[in-house]
Structures are given as structure tokens and as C-alpha cells.
CSV table of C-alpha atoms in Angstrom, one decimal:
chain,number,residue,atom,x,y,z
A,1,MET,CA,-2.1,120.2,101.4
A,2,ASP,CA,1.6,120.0,102.1
A,3,GLY,CA,3.7,117.0,103.1
A,4,HIS,CA,3.4,117.7,106.8
A,5,ASP,CA,-0.4,117.5,106.6
A,6,ALA,CA,-0.2,114.2,104.8
A,7,THR,CA,2.3,112.8,107.3
A,8,ARG,CA,0.1,113.9,110.3
A,9,ARG,CA,-2.9,112.3,108.6
A,10,SER,CA,-1.0,109.1,108.1
A,11,LEU,CA,0.1,109.1,111.7
A,12,LEU,CA,-3.4,109.7,112.9
A,13,LEU,CA,-4.9,107.0,110.7
A,14,GLY,CA,-2.0,104.6,111.6
A,15,GLY,CA,-2.7,105.3,115.3
A,16,LEU,CA,-6.4,104.6,114.8
A,17,ALA,CA,-5.4,101.3,113.1
A,18,LEU,CA,-3.3,100.3,116.1
A,19,MET,CA,-6.1,101.1,118.5
A,20,LEU,CA,-8.5,99.0,116.5
A,21,ALA,CA,-5.9,96.2,116.3
A,22,GLY,CA,-6.1,96.0,120.1
A,23,CYS,CA,-9.8,94.9,119.7
A,24,ALA,CA,-8.9,92.2,117.2
A,25,THR,CA,-8.7,88.6,118.3
A,26,GLN,CA,-6.1,87.6,115.7
A,27,GLU,CA,-3.1,86.1,117.6
A,28,ASP,CA,-0.5,86.2,114.8
A,29,GLY,CA,-0.5,89.8,113.9
A,30,PRO,CA,-2.5,93.0,113.3
A,31,PRO,CA,-5.6,92.8,111.2
A,32,LEU,CA,-4.9,92.2,107.5
A,33,GLY,CA,-5.8,95.7,106.5
A,34,TYR,CA,-3.3,97.2,108.9
A,35,TYR,CA,-0.9,98.3,106.2
A,36,THR,CA,-3.5,100.0,104.0
A,37,PHE,CA,-3.1,103.4,105.6
A,38,GLY,CA,-0.5,106.0,104.6
A,39,ARG,CA,1.3,106.5,101.3
A,40,ASP,CA,2.0,103.9,98.7
A,41,PRO,CA,4.8,101.7,100.1
A,42,ASP,CA,6.3,100.8,96.7
A,43,VAL,CA,9.8,102.3,96.6
A,44,ASP,CA,10.2,102.5,92.8
A,45,PRO,CA,7.2,103.9,90.9
A,46,ARG,CA,7.7,101.4,88.1
A,47,TYR,CA,6.6,98.7,90.5
A,48,ARG,CA,3.4,100.4,91.8
A,49,ARG,CA,0.2,98.4,91.5
A,50,GLN,CA,-1.8,99.6,88.4
A,51,GLU,CA,-4.3,98.4,85.8
A,52,VAL,CA,-2.6,97.7,82.5
A,53,ALA,CA,-3.4,96.2,79.1
A,54,TYR,CA,-2.7,92.5,79.0
A,55,MET,CA,-2.0,90.6,75.7
A,56,GLY,CA,-1.6,87.1,77.1
A,57,SER,CA,-3.9,84.2,76.4
A,58,GLU,CA,-4.7,83.3,80.0
A,59,PRO,CA,-8.3,83.6,81.1
A,60,PRO,CA,-9.5,86.1,83.7
A,61,GLY,CA,-8.6,85.1,87.3
A,62,THR,CA,-5.2,83.6,86.4
A,63,ILE,CA,-2.1,84.9,88.1
A,64,VAL,CA,1.0,85.3,85.8
A,65,VAL,CA,4.4,86.0,87.3
A,66,ASP,CA,7.0,87.2,84.8
A,67,THR,CA,10.3,86.7,86.7
A,68,ALA,CA,12.4,88.5,84.1
A,69,THR,CA,10.5,91.8,84.3
A,70,ARG,CA,9.7,91.4,88.0
A,71,TYR,CA,5.9,91.8,87.5
A,72,LEU,CA,2.9,89.7,88.6
A,73,TYR,CA,-0.3,90.1,86.7
A,74,PHE,CA,-3.8,89.2,87.9
A,75,VAL,CA,-5.6,88.8,84.6
A,76,GLU,CA,-9.0,90.5,84.3
A,77,ALA,CA,-11.6,90.6,81.6
A,78,ASP,CA,-11.4,92.6,78.3
A,79,GLY,CA,-7.7,92.4,77.9
A,80,ARG,CA,-6.8,94.1,81.2
A,81,ALA,CA,-4.8,93.0,84.2
A,82,THR,CA,-3.8,94.4,87.6
A,83,ARG,CA,0.0,94.5,87.6
A,84,TYR,CA,2.1,94.3,90.7
A,85,GLY,CA,5.9,94.8,91.2
A,86,VAL,CA,7.6,91.8,92.8
A,87,ALA,CA,10.9,90.5,94.1
A,88,VAL,CA,11.8,87.0,92.7
A,89,GLY,CA,14.2,84.2,93.6
A,90,GLU,CA,17.9,84.5,93.1
A,91,GLU,CA,19.3,82.9,90.0
A,92,GLY,CA,18.5,79.2,89.9
A,93,LEU,CA,16.1,79.3,92.9
A,94,SER,CA,12.9,80.5,91.3
A,95,PHE,CA,9.9,78.2,90.7
A,96,LYS,CA,8.9,78.0,87.1
A,97,GLY,CA,5.8,76.4,85.7
A,98,GLU,CA,2.2,76.1,86.6
A,99,ALA,CA,0.6,75.6,90.0
A,100,THR,CA,-2.6,76.4,91.9
A,101,ILE,CA,-3.2,78.2,95.1
A,102,GLY,CA,-3.7,75.4,97.6
A,103,ARG,CA,-3.9,77.4,100.7
A,104,LYS,CA,-4.1,81.1,101.9
A,105,ALA,CA,-3.0,82.5,105.2
A,106,GLU,CA,-3.1,85.9,106.9
A,107,TRP,CA,0.0,86.8,109.0
A,108,PRO,CA,1.6,83.3,108.3
A,109,SER,CA,4.3,81.9,110.4
A,110,TRP,CA,7.6,81.1,108.6
A,111,LYS,CA,10.3,78.4,109.0
A,112,PRO,CA,13.3,78.1,106.6
A,113,THR,CA,13.7,74.8,104.8
A,114,ASP,CA,16.8,72.7,105.3
A,115,ASP,CA,17.9,73.7,101.8
A,116,MET,CA,17.6,77.4,102.7
A,117,ILE,CA,19.7,76.9,105.8
A,118,GLN,CA,22.3,75.0,103.9
A,119,ARG,CA,22.6,77.8,101.3
A,120,LYS,CA,22.5,80.6,103.9
A,121,PRO,CA,23.7,79.3,107.3
A,122,ARG,CA,22.7,82.5,109.1
A,123,LEU,CA,19.0,81.3,108.7
A,124,ALA,CA,19.7,78.5,111.2
A,125,GLN,CA,18.8,81.0,114.0
A,126,TYR,CA,15.2,80.7,112.7
A,127,ALA,CA,15.1,76.9,112.4
A,128,ASP,CA,12.3,76.7,115.0
A,129,GLY,CA,10.2,79.2,113.0
A,130,VAL,CA,9.1,82.8,113.2
A,131,PRO,CA,5.5,83.5,114.3
A,132,GLY,CA,3.3,85.6,112.1
A,133,GLY,CA,3.4,89.4,112.5
A,134,PRO,CA,5.0,92.6,111.1
A,135,LEU,CA,8.6,91.2,111.6
A,136,ASN,CA,7.9,87.9,109.8
A,137,PRO,CA,9.6,87.6,106.3
A,138,LEU,CA,6.3,86.4,104.8
A,139,GLY,CA,4.6,89.7,105.6
A,140,ALA,CA,0.8,90.2,105.9
A,141,ALA,CA,-0.4,87.2,103.9
A,142,ALA,CA,0.8,84.3,101.8
A,143,LEU,CA,-0.7,82.3,98.9
A,144,TYR,CA,0.8,78.7,98.9
A,145,LEU,CA,1.6,77.2,95.5
A,146,TYR,CA,0.6,73.5,95.0
A,147,GLN,CA,1.1,71.0,92.2
A,148,GLY,CA,-0.9,67.8,92.1
A,149,GLY,CA,-2.3,68.5,95.6
A,150,GLN,CA,1.3,68.8,97.1
A,151,ASP,CA,2.8,71.9,98.6
A,152,THR,CA,5.7,73.1,96.3
A,153,LEU,CA,7.2,75.1,99.3
A,154,PHE,CA,7.0,78.2,97.0
A,155,ARG,CA,4.8,81.1,98.0
A,156,LEU,CA,3.4,84.5,96.8
A,157,HIS,CA,3.7,86.5,99.9
A,158,GLY,CA,4.2,89.9,101.5
A,159,THR,CA,7.5,91.2,102.8
A,160,ASN,CA,9.0,93.2,105.6
A,161,ALA,CA,11.6,94.4,103.1
A,162,PRO,CA,9.7,96.5,100.6
A,163,TRP,CA,13.0,97.8,99.1
A,164,SER,CA,13.6,94.3,97.7
A,165,ILE,CA,10.8,94.7,95.1
A,166,GLY,CA,12.2,94.7,91.6
A,167,HIS,CA,15.1,92.5,92.5
A,168,ALA,CA,16.1,88.8,92.4
A,169,VAL,CA,16.8,88.3,96.1
A,170,SER,CA,14.6,85.6,97.6
A,171,ASN,CA,15.1,81.9,98.2
A,172,GLY,CA,12.6,81.3,95.4
A,173,CYS,CA,9.3,82.7,96.5
A,174,VAL,CA,7.7,85.8,95.0
A,175,ARG,CA,7.4,88.8,97.3
A,176,LEU,CA,5.0,91.7,97.0
A,177,THR,CA,4.7,94.7,99.3
A,178,ASN,CA,2.3,94.1,102.2
A,179,ALA,CA,-0.3,96.5,100.7
A,180,ASN,CA,-0.1,94.6,97.4
A,181,ILE,CA,-0.3,91.1,98.8
A,182,ILE,CA,-3.4,92.2,100.8
A,183,ASP,CA,-5.0,93.4,97.5
A,184,LEU,CA,-4.0,90.2,95.6
A,185,TYR,CA,-5.2,88.0,98.6
A,186,SER,CA,-8.6,89.6,98.3
A,187,ARG,CA,-8.8,88.8,94.6
A,188,ALA,CA,-7.3,85.3,94.4
A,189,HIS,CA,-9.0,82.2,95.9
A,190,VAL,CA,-7.9,78.7,96.6
A,191,GLY,CA,-7.8,76.9,93.3
A,192,THR,CA,-6.6,80.0,91.3
A,193,ARG,CA,-4.2,79.0,88.5
A,194,VAL,CA,-0.7,80.5,88.8
A,195,VAL,CA,1.8,80.6,85.8
A,196,VAL,CA,5.4,81.5,86.6
A,197,ILE,CA,7.6,82.2,83.5
């Protein structure tokens, strides 16, 4: 099969997904699986989702984010983990420590915090918020990090800027491609422990 056949197949499947999306009742964006068609969206092969050996001491079901290497691990049994490439916060903006997933949302809306607007005044144009959908900076899904029952305002979320994966560019949240946040969203549940180092 050559590249033209693969492209035609991707377009056909993508068109089918769009037709099916018209039947969905979700008001904020296309169905969560919308971005699963077509080729792997990860720009750099180093950051593609893959199963790897994991030597950490965290129990299965834990999410570990290594901000230095730009990887997120979903720890599995028998010394294995699913590894995802991520984009992390700019220097000094990243969350570090332990949290739990306190809430999950598909096609979440987004509103910059006052601190974000102060650091980057261009974000003031979004002060009233951006509804969920393909153009939203949080992408297809978000996992909200809580400590002591309180929202930390940090998220694990998708992105409409997949080229940012592997870089320190965000206002502190951890970004995954939309395909990868969809996969992680299906594995992680409310209450999942998250360790960010």
C-alpha cells in the first residue's frame, strides 16, 4: 500500500467520523474518539505512546510525570508502563508533587487564570473562556489534579498544538496529543494518584 492509499483511507474514515459526529448529542465537541482515525499524530517518534519497562516503586494504576524527560507513565503490572510523550510547563510554572485526579471531562471548556493573563497579556482575549471543541487549548479531554479535595488548577490534557510535545511551553499543565489523552482518559479514573517529578 502506498502513501496515497493510506491518505485516502484516512480521509474516508475521517469523513465517516464527521458524519457520525452529526448524530452525537454532545454539545461541546465531536465524540471523544474523533481523533483516533488516521496516522499517529505524534510529531517526534521518541514521544509516541508505547509500552516500556518501568523500574519505579509506584503501584499499578499510578500516573508518573517526569518533567525533565517529557514523559508521562501509566504504571502497569509486572514492571511495565505505558509511556506517553508530553509537553510541560515553562521553567518555574510546572506543578511538582503528588495529586489525585479529582475530575474528568471530555471536550472541556477553558478559561485562563488571572496569573496566566498577567504573564501573557495576549490571553486576555480569552478571559470569558473558550468552549470545548477542536480549537480549545485543552483538546479532547482533561484530567483535573486535586490536592486535599481542592482543584490545583493544573491539568493533564490534550492539545490543539501537537508539535509542542517534548517541549516546556505550557503555563504549567501537562499536554498530550489528543489521541494520547483519549487513551489515558480511558485508563485513569477519578481518584487515580498522580506523581509529578
